[in-house]
Structures are given as structure tokens and as C-alpha cells.
Amino acid sequence: MLNENAVSVLRDGLAAYGLTDGAAAEALGEYLERVLERNRVMNLTAITDPVEAVRLHLLDCAALVRQYDFAGKRVIDVGCGAGLPGMPVKLLVPSVSLTLLDATEKKIDFLRETASAMGLADVTCTAKRAEEAAELRERFDAAVSRAVAPLNILAELCLPFVRMGGVFCAMKAKSAGEELRAASRAIPTLGGRVRECAEYTIPGTDVTHCAVWIEKTAPTPSGYPRRYAKIKQKPL
């Protein structure tokens, strides 16, 4: 169980966002407990203190729910790792149809077990590299990613999954301006248009992050995404 301090920080942080569903808070706490427990035997997070994990994982991801209406949407979390931000979004908005995509089989196994143990419906866990999941192309209303990669690379990996009129959200540090400039060619080439960089401060901290929201305004050309080695060798 999370300690009382962590539970209090979680509830207070969600309330600061205007999110007061007690059942959702309890589910988020259970999910984080499972992450921290499994983290003892596999690398899921470098943050092991429960209070810090609540703030820098759960409350960071919960900010997205204030910025976009996820209700009833098909969402893919690309390079999901421990399930962030996809799992918090799903737990806060249960009507989301969630696909968790990561190349590491052990992480996907953990997420599959967790979704099953928590009784979550409509969660698909897929162990594949993003550039190898062509069957998922343009099937989603929203793609989200908290992966540590430059925006021009993330855009090539994520925008192909998004349907026309949908969105891609890349969670970034506050200083996203340089990455946006570096991705100024990649984003329109891949069929996207930057809607906004929504800055937010994680409740209970002085940490400010930025969610970069990109609208899918045109089909992604069939040649993208390229093989990852090619993307890294010659990014758009």
C-alpha cells in the first residue's frame, strides 16, 4: 500500500486539477503500488520514493486529462514503458480504449498482468517497435508519448498512428522551444500541425512541463515511419 503521505499528495494533487473521483484516485494508487513493487526486480522507473512517484509520474500524466477530452477516444501510448501516461489517462477516463505499445516484452507482460489484475476493460498491450506496427496505422484518435526522444523523432514514430483530425501529444520539459524549432520540417512533412505547447506546473512542486499537442491535418506519407536506425541517422 502507498503510505498515507503519498495518498494525501495524490488526492490533493488531483483536486488541484479539479479531478475529485475517489475511485480513480484509489485505482491510480493501486497502479503505482504495482509499478513500485515490480520495479524491485525490473527497471520500470528511476523514481522509487512513493511521494515523488505520485508527483512526477501520476500527477504529471494527469495534467493531460485537463487539456484534452479523452472520453470515448481510441488512444495509443507509444514507447509506454511502465504505462505512462497511458495508464493514468485510462484510470481517470475509463471510457478510453487504450493500446500500450513498447518494444520491451517484459514491460508489456507487466502491463498486461496489471490491466488484468485491476479488471480494466479495453486495454491492449502490444510488444512491438513503433515502426513495425503498420497494422495500427491511422487507427487512433490520439497518440501520447512520454518517451525520451527528440520531438522530430517522436513525430515520425507517433503521427502515423493518428487518424485525420486526431492529435499527437508529446510530453516534454518546459524548454520545448528548441525541439519545436528542430521539428519544424518534420511535423508538416508527416501530416501534422502544432496546435499548442501547453505548460503546466505539477501540483505541490515548482516543476513546470509542457505538453506539445499536434493535430493530424493530412495523411502521413506511406514512406514513414522509416526504420529506426534510418530515423536516428537522418532525422527529418
mmCIF file of C-alpha atoms in Angstrom:
data_model
loop_
_atom_site.group_PDB
_atom_site.id
_atom_site.type_symbol
_atom_site.label_atom_id
_atom_site.label_comp_id
_atom_site.label_asym_id
_atom_site.label_seq_id
_atom_site.Cartn_x
_atom_site.Cartn_y
_atom_site.Cartn_z
ATOM 1 C CA MET A 1 0.000 0.000 0.000
ATOM 2 C CA LEU A 2 1.096 3.593 -0.597
ATOM 3 C CA ASN A 3 1.838 5.395 2.644
ATOM 4 C CA GLU A 4 -0.629 7.965 3.973
ATOM 5 C CA ASN A 5 1.534 10.872 2.865
ATOM 6 C CA ALA A 6 1.634 9.610 -0.733
ATOM 7 C CA VAL A 7 -2.130 9.029 -0.771
ATOM 8 C CA SER A 8 -2.713 12.549 0.570
ATOM 9 C CA VAL A 9 -0.395 14.079 -2.029
ATOM 10 C CA LEU A 10 -2.221 12.168 -4.766
ATOM 11 C CA ARG A 11 -5.685 13.254 -3.652
ATOM 12 C CA ASP A 12 -4.639 16.871 -3.121
ATOM 13 C CA GLY A 13 -2.874 16.972 -6.481
ATOM 14 C CA LEU A 14 -5.859 15.571 -8.354
ATOM 15 C CA ALA A 15 -8.138 18.051 -6.575
ATOM 16 C CA ALA A 16 -5.859 20.878 -7.719
ATOM 17 C CA TYR A 17 -6.632 19.752 -11.276
ATOM 18 C CA GLY A 18 -10.341 19.622 -10.464
ATOM 19 C CA LEU A 19 -10.294 15.813 -10.505
ATOM 20 C CA THR A 20 -12.055 14.539 -7.387
ATOM 21 C CA ASP A 21 -13.155 11.000 -8.290
ATOM 22 C CA GLY A 22 -12.211 8.927 -5.242
ATOM 23 C CA ALA A 23 -12.380 5.630 -7.150
ATOM 24 C CA ALA A 24 -9.966 6.956 -9.772
ATOM 25 C CA ALA A 25 -7.553 8.104 -7.061
ATOM 26 C CA GLU A 26 -7.686 4.665 -5.456
ATOM 27 C CA ALA A 27 -7.048 2.964 -8.809
ATOM 28 C CA LEU A 28 -4.113 5.262 -9.537
ATOM 29 C CA GLY A 29 -2.648 4.408 -6.143
ATOM 30 C CA GLU A 30 -3.002 0.685 -6.803
ATOM 31 C CA TYR A 31 -1.368 1.028 -10.216
ATOM 32 C CA LEU A 32 1.589 2.926 -8.742
ATOM 33 C CA GLU A 33 1.953 0.314 -5.981
ATOM 34 C CA ARG A 34 2.228 -2.368 -8.650
ATOM 35 C CA VAL A 35 4.830 -0.342 -10.581
ATOM 36 C CA LEU A 36 6.980 0.223 -7.498
ATOM 37 C CA GLU A 37 6.663 -3.403 -6.408
ATOM 38 C CA ARG A 38 7.691 -4.779 -9.809
ATOM 39 C CA ASN A 39 10.436 -2.161 -10.019
ATOM 40 C CA ARG A 40 12.295 -4.123 -7.349
ATOM 41 C CA VAL A 41 13.075 -6.827 -9.904
ATOM 42 C CA MET A 42 12.980 -4.943 -13.223
ATOM 43 C CA ASN A 43 13.745 -1.447 -14.449
ATOM 44 C CA LEU A 44 10.445 0.439 -14.681
ATOM 45 C CA THR A 45 11.286 3.753 -13.015
ATOM 46 C CA ALA A 46 14.251 5.559 -11.512
ATOM 47 C CA ILE A 47 11.886 7.243 -9.033
ATOM 48 C CA THR A 48 11.375 4.918 -6.060
ATOM 49 C CA ASP A 49 10.095 7.279 -3.367
ATOM 50 C CA PRO A 50 6.269 6.930 -3.343
ATOM 51 C CA VAL A 51 5.573 10.640 -2.826
ATOM 52 C CA GLU A 52 7.924 11.675 -5.607
ATOM 53 C CA ALA A 53 6.481 8.964 -7.862
ATOM 54 C CA VAL A 54 2.975 10.303 -7.209
ATOM 55 C CA ARG A 55 4.056 13.801 -8.159
ATOM 56 C CA LEU A 56 6.435 13.157 -11.034
ATOM 57 C CA HIS A 57 4.553 10.231 -12.585
ATOM 58 C CA LEU A 58 0.846 10.211 -11.704
ATOM 59 C CA LEU A 59 0.205 13.948 -11.328
ATOM 60 C CA ASP A 60 2.422 14.776 -14.295
ATOM 61 C CA CYS A 61 0.378 12.459 -16.518
ATOM 62 C CA ALA A 62 -2.962 13.507 -15.025
ATOM 63 C CA ALA A 63 -2.389 17.005 -16.409
ATOM 64 C CA LEU A 64 -3.250 15.709 -19.890
ATOM 65 C CA VAL A 65 -6.828 14.966 -18.843
ATOM 66 C CA ARG A 66 -7.379 18.683 -18.242
ATOM 67 C CA GLN A 67 -6.067 19.583 -21.692
ATOM 68 C CA TYR A 68 -7.910 17.129 -23.961
ATOM 69 C CA ASP A 69 -11.263 15.349 -23.885
ATOM 70 C CA PHE A 70 -10.229 11.691 -23.862
ATOM 71 C CA ALA A 71 -13.736 10.345 -23.207
ATOM 72 C CA GLY A 72 -14.579 7.518 -25.600
ATOM 73 C CA LYS A 73 -11.391 8.027 -27.599
ATOM 74 C CA ARG A 74 -9.043 5.395 -29.041
ATOM 75 C CA VAL A 75 -5.637 6.198 -27.546
ATOM 76 C CA ILE A 76 -2.191 4.694 -28.145
ATOM 77 C CA ASP A 77 0.737 5.249 -25.764
ATOM 78 C CA VAL A 78 3.904 4.894 -27.847
ATOM 79 C CA GLY A 79 7.031 3.720 -26.020
ATOM 80 C CA CYS A 80 4.878 3.374 -22.910
ATOM 81 C CA GLY A 81 7.499 1.862 -20.605
ATOM 82 C CA ALA A 82 5.767 1.375 -17.241
ATOM 83 C CA GLY A 83 2.490 2.576 -18.783
ATOM 84 C CA LEU A 84 2.963 6.329 -18.532
ATOM 85 C CA PRO A 85 0.984 8.345 -19.486
ATOM 86 C CA GLY A 86 -1.483 5.804 -20.909
ATOM 87 C CA MET A 87 -2.461 4.010 -17.706
ATOM 88 C CA PRO A 88 -3.163 7.166 -15.649
ATOM 89 C CA VAL A 89 -5.270 8.517 -18.526
ATOM 90 C CA LYS A 90 -7.230 5.249 -18.667
ATOM 91 C CA LEU A 91 -7.751 5.165 -14.892
ATOM 92 C CA LEU A 92 -9.003 8.752 -14.884
ATOM 93 C CA VAL A 93 -11.133 8.308 -18.039
ATOM 94 C CA PRO A 94 -12.336 4.671 -18.036
ATOM 95 C CA SER A 95 -14.159 5.029 -21.393
ATOM 96 C CA VAL A 96 -10.788 5.324 -23.182
ATOM 97 C CA SER A 97 -9.883 2.417 -25.474
ATOM 98 C CA LEU A 98 -6.168 2.118 -24.712
ATOM 99 C CA THR A 99 -3.325 0.484 -26.614
ATOM 100 C CA LEU A 100 0.025 0.288 -24.818
ATOM 101 C CA LEU A 101 2.948 -0.132 -27.221
ATOM 102 C CA ASP A 102 6.530 -0.847 -26.218
ATOM 103 C CA ALA A 103 9.388 -2.858 -27.694
ATOM 104 C CA THR A 104 10.313 -4.466 -24.351
ATOM 105 C CA GLU A 105 8.379 -7.696 -23.858
ATOM 106 C CA LYS A 106 8.852 -7.759 -20.072
ATOM 107 C CA LYS A 107 7.309 -4.317 -19.670
ATOM 108 C CA ILE A 108 4.349 -5.289 -21.842
ATOM 109 C CA ASP A 109 3.936 -8.511 -19.823
ATOM 110 C CA PHE A 110 3.832 -6.430 -16.631
ATOM 111 C CA LEU A 111 1.213 -4.081 -18.089
ATOM 112 C CA ARG A 112 -0.888 -6.984 -19.360
ATOM 113 C CA GLU A 113 -0.813 -8.575 -15.909
ATOM 114 C CA THR A 114 -1.628 -5.265 -14.239
ATOM 115 C CA ALA A 115 -4.578 -4.465 -16.515
ATOM 116 C CA SER A 116 -5.977 -7.943 -15.933
ATOM 117 C CA ALA A 117 -5.468 -7.872 -12.158
ATOM 118 C CA MET A 118 -7.144 -4.463 -11.928
ATOM 119 C CA GLY A 119 -10.080 -5.579 -14.064
ATOM 120 C CA LEU A 120 -9.519 -2.944 -16.737
ATOM 121 C CA ALA A 121 -11.556 -3.349 -19.898
ATOM 122 C CA ASP A 122 -10.459 -2.355 -23.392
ATOM 123 C CA VAL A 123 -6.708 -2.280 -22.781
ATOM 124 C CA THR A 124 -4.453 -3.847 -25.428
ATOM 125 C CA CYS A 125 -0.772 -4.447 -24.649
ATOM 126 C CA THR A 126 1.492 -4.875 -27.683
ATOM 127 C CA ALA A 127 5.206 -5.664 -27.687
ATOM 128 C CA LYS A 128 6.491 -4.102 -30.911
ATOM 129 C CA ARG A 129 8.644 -1.266 -32.114
ATOM 130 C CA ALA A 130 6.537 1.644 -33.326
ATOM 131 C CA GLU A 131 7.934 1.481 -36.852
ATOM 132 C CA GLU A 132 6.992 -2.209 -37.067
ATOM 133 C CA ALA A 133 3.315 -1.815 -36.097
ATOM 134 C CA ALA A 134 1.923 -0.954 -39.531
ATOM 135 C CA GLU A 135 -1.370 -2.700 -38.744
ATOM 136 C CA LEU A 136 -2.145 0.104 -36.271
ATOM 137 C CA ARG A 137 -1.650 2.919 -38.774
ATOM 138 C CA GLU A 138 -4.192 5.787 -38.570
ATOM 139 C CA ARG A 139 -6.440 3.869 -36.140
ATOM 140 C CA PHE A 140 -6.320 6.243 -33.177
ATOM 141 C CA ASP A 141 -7.943 9.485 -32.117
ATOM 142 C CA ALA A 142 -4.904 10.317 -30.011
ATOM 143 C CA ALA A 143 -1.317 9.180 -29.654
ATOM 144 C CA VAL A 144 0.557 10.095 -26.487
ATOM 145 C CA SER A 145 4.205 9.669 -25.610
ATOM 146 C CA ARG A 146 6.427 10.437 -22.663
ATOM 147 C CA ALA A 147 9.387 8.716 -24.282
ATOM 148 C CA VAL A 148 12.796 10.349 -24.048
ATOM 149 C CA ALA A 149 13.448 11.197 -27.692
ATOM 150 C CA PRO A 150 13.639 14.440 -29.677
ATOM 151 C CA LEU A 151 10.307 15.727 -30.971
ATOM 152 C CA ASN A 152 11.209 15.271 -34.645
ATOM 153 C CA ILE A 153 11.886 11.571 -33.996
ATOM 154 C CA LEU A 154 8.779 11.118 -31.836
ATOM 155 C CA ALA A 155 6.633 12.783 -34.501
ATOM 156 C CA GLU A 156 7.787 10.286 -37.132
ATOM 157 C CA LEU A 157 7.089 7.354 -34.823
ATOM 158 C CA CYS A 158 3.738 8.569 -33.467
ATOM 159 C CA LEU A 159 1.884 10.620 -36.107
ATOM 160 C CA PRO A 160 1.375 7.632 -38.454
ATOM 161 C CA PHE A 161 -0.880 6.047 -35.792
ATOM 162 C CA VAL A 162 -3.215 9.050 -35.693
ATOM 163 C CA ARG A 163 -6.319 9.344 -37.860
ATOM 164 C CA MET A 164 -7.114 12.531 -39.744
ATOM 165 C CA GLY A 165 -8.449 15.100 -37.301
ATOM 166 C CA GLY A 166 -6.824 13.355 -34.332
ATOM 167 C CA VAL A 167 -3.961 14.550 -32.154
ATOM 168 C CA PHE A 168 -0.492 13.551 -31.018
ATOM 169 C CA CYS A 169 0.710 14.729 -27.602
ATOM 170 C CA ALA A 170 4.404 14.690 -26.698
ATOM 171 C CA MET A 171 5.159 15.316 -23.024
ATOM 172 C CA LYS A 172 8.233 17.483 -22.731
ATOM 173 C CA ALA A 173 10.243 19.571 -20.307
ATOM 174 C CA LYS A 174 9.378 23.266 -20.095
ATOM 175 C CA SER A 175 12.109 24.158 -22.594
ATOM 176 C CA ALA A 176 10.356 22.638 -25.623
ATOM 177 C CA GLY A 177 11.014 25.616 -27.874
ATOM 178 C CA GLU A 178 14.288 24.284 -29.259
ATOM 179 C CA GLU A 179 12.726 20.889 -30.036
ATOM 180 C CA LEU A 180 9.779 22.569 -31.749
ATOM 181 C CA ARG A 181 12.161 24.550 -33.935
ATOM 182 C CA ALA A 182 14.139 21.405 -34.756
ATOM 183 C CA ALA A 183 10.881 19.627 -35.694
ATOM 184 C CA SER A 184 9.528 22.488 -37.818
ATOM 185 C CA ARG A 185 10.106 20.487 -41.023
ATOM 186 C CA ALA A 186 9.251 17.047 -39.692
ATOM 187 C CA ILE A 187 5.802 17.854 -38.316
ATOM 188 C CA PRO A 188 4.198 19.197 -41.541
ATOM 189 C CA THR A 189 6.011 16.558 -43.620
ATOM 190 C CA LEU A 190 4.295 13.892 -41.505
ATOM 191 C CA GLY A 191 0.869 15.498 -41.810
ATOM 192 C CA GLY A 192 0.795 17.443 -38.564
ATOM 193 C CA ARG A 193 0.334 20.992 -37.365
ATOM 194 C CA VAL A 194 1.317 22.264 -33.923
ATOM 195 C CA ARG A 195 -1.797 23.283 -32.011
ATOM 196 C CA GLU A 196 -0.176 24.421 -28.779
ATOM 197 C CA CYS A 197 2.519 23.855 -26.211
ATOM 198 C CA ALA A 198 0.504 23.744 -23.005
ATOM 199 C CA GLU A 199 2.691 24.480 -19.996
ATOM 200 C CA TYR A 200 1.602 23.271 -16.561
ATOM 201 C CA THR A 201 3.066 23.081 -13.083
ATOM 202 C CA ILE A 202 2.769 19.767 -11.253
ATOM 203 C CA PRO A 203 0.738 20.379 -8.060
ATOM 204 C CA GLY A 204 2.834 20.546 -4.908
ATOM 205 C CA THR A 205 6.030 21.242 -6.853
ATOM 206 C CA ASP A 206 7.754 24.016 -8.763
ATOM 207 C CA VAL A 207 8.255 21.652 -11.733
ATOM 208 C CA THR A 208 6.827 23.015 -14.976
ATOM 209 C CA HIS A 209 6.419 20.789 -18.018
ATOM 210 C CA CYS A 210 4.981 21.244 -21.485
ATOM 211 C CA ALA A 211 2.549 19.074 -23.424
ATOM 212 C CA VAL A 212 3.060 19.621 -27.155
ATOM 213 C CA TRP A 213 -0.232 18.999 -28.976
ATOM 214 C CA ILE A 214 -0.017 18.316 -32.713
ATOM 215 C CA GLU A 215 -3.116 17.984 -34.898
ATOM 216 C CA LYS A 216 -3.202 15.482 -37.769
ATOM 217 C CA THR A 217 -4.250 17.610 -40.726
ATOM 218 C CA ALA A 218 -3.095 15.421 -43.640
ATOM 219 C CA PRO A 219 -2.270 11.728 -44.176
ATOM 220 C CA THR A 220 1.261 10.690 -43.249
ATOM 221 C CA PRO A 221 3.110 9.734 -46.472
ATOM 222 C CA SER A 222 3.461 5.985 -46.896
ATOM 223 C CA GLY A 223 7.259 6.085 -46.618
ATOM 224 C CA TYR A 224 7.032 6.989 -42.927
ATOM 225 C CA PRO A 225 7.958 5.870 -40.377
ATOM 226 C CA ARG A 226 11.313 4.661 -41.620
ATOM 227 C CA ARG A 227 13.414 2.059 -39.832
ATOM 228 C CA TYR A 228 14.604 3.438 -36.517
ATOM 229 C CA ALA A 229 18.270 3.272 -37.469
ATOM 230 C CA LYS A 230 17.478 5.438 -40.501
ATOM 231 C CA ILE A 231 15.425 7.870 -38.418
ATOM 232 C CA LYS A 232 18.323 8.372 -35.997
ATOM 233 C CA GLN A 233 20.894 8.546 -38.792
ATOM 234 C CA LYS A 234 18.965 11.146 -40.769
ATOM 235 C CA PRO A 235 16.109 12.709 -38.749
ATOM 236 C CA LEU A 236 13.636 14.893 -40.579
#
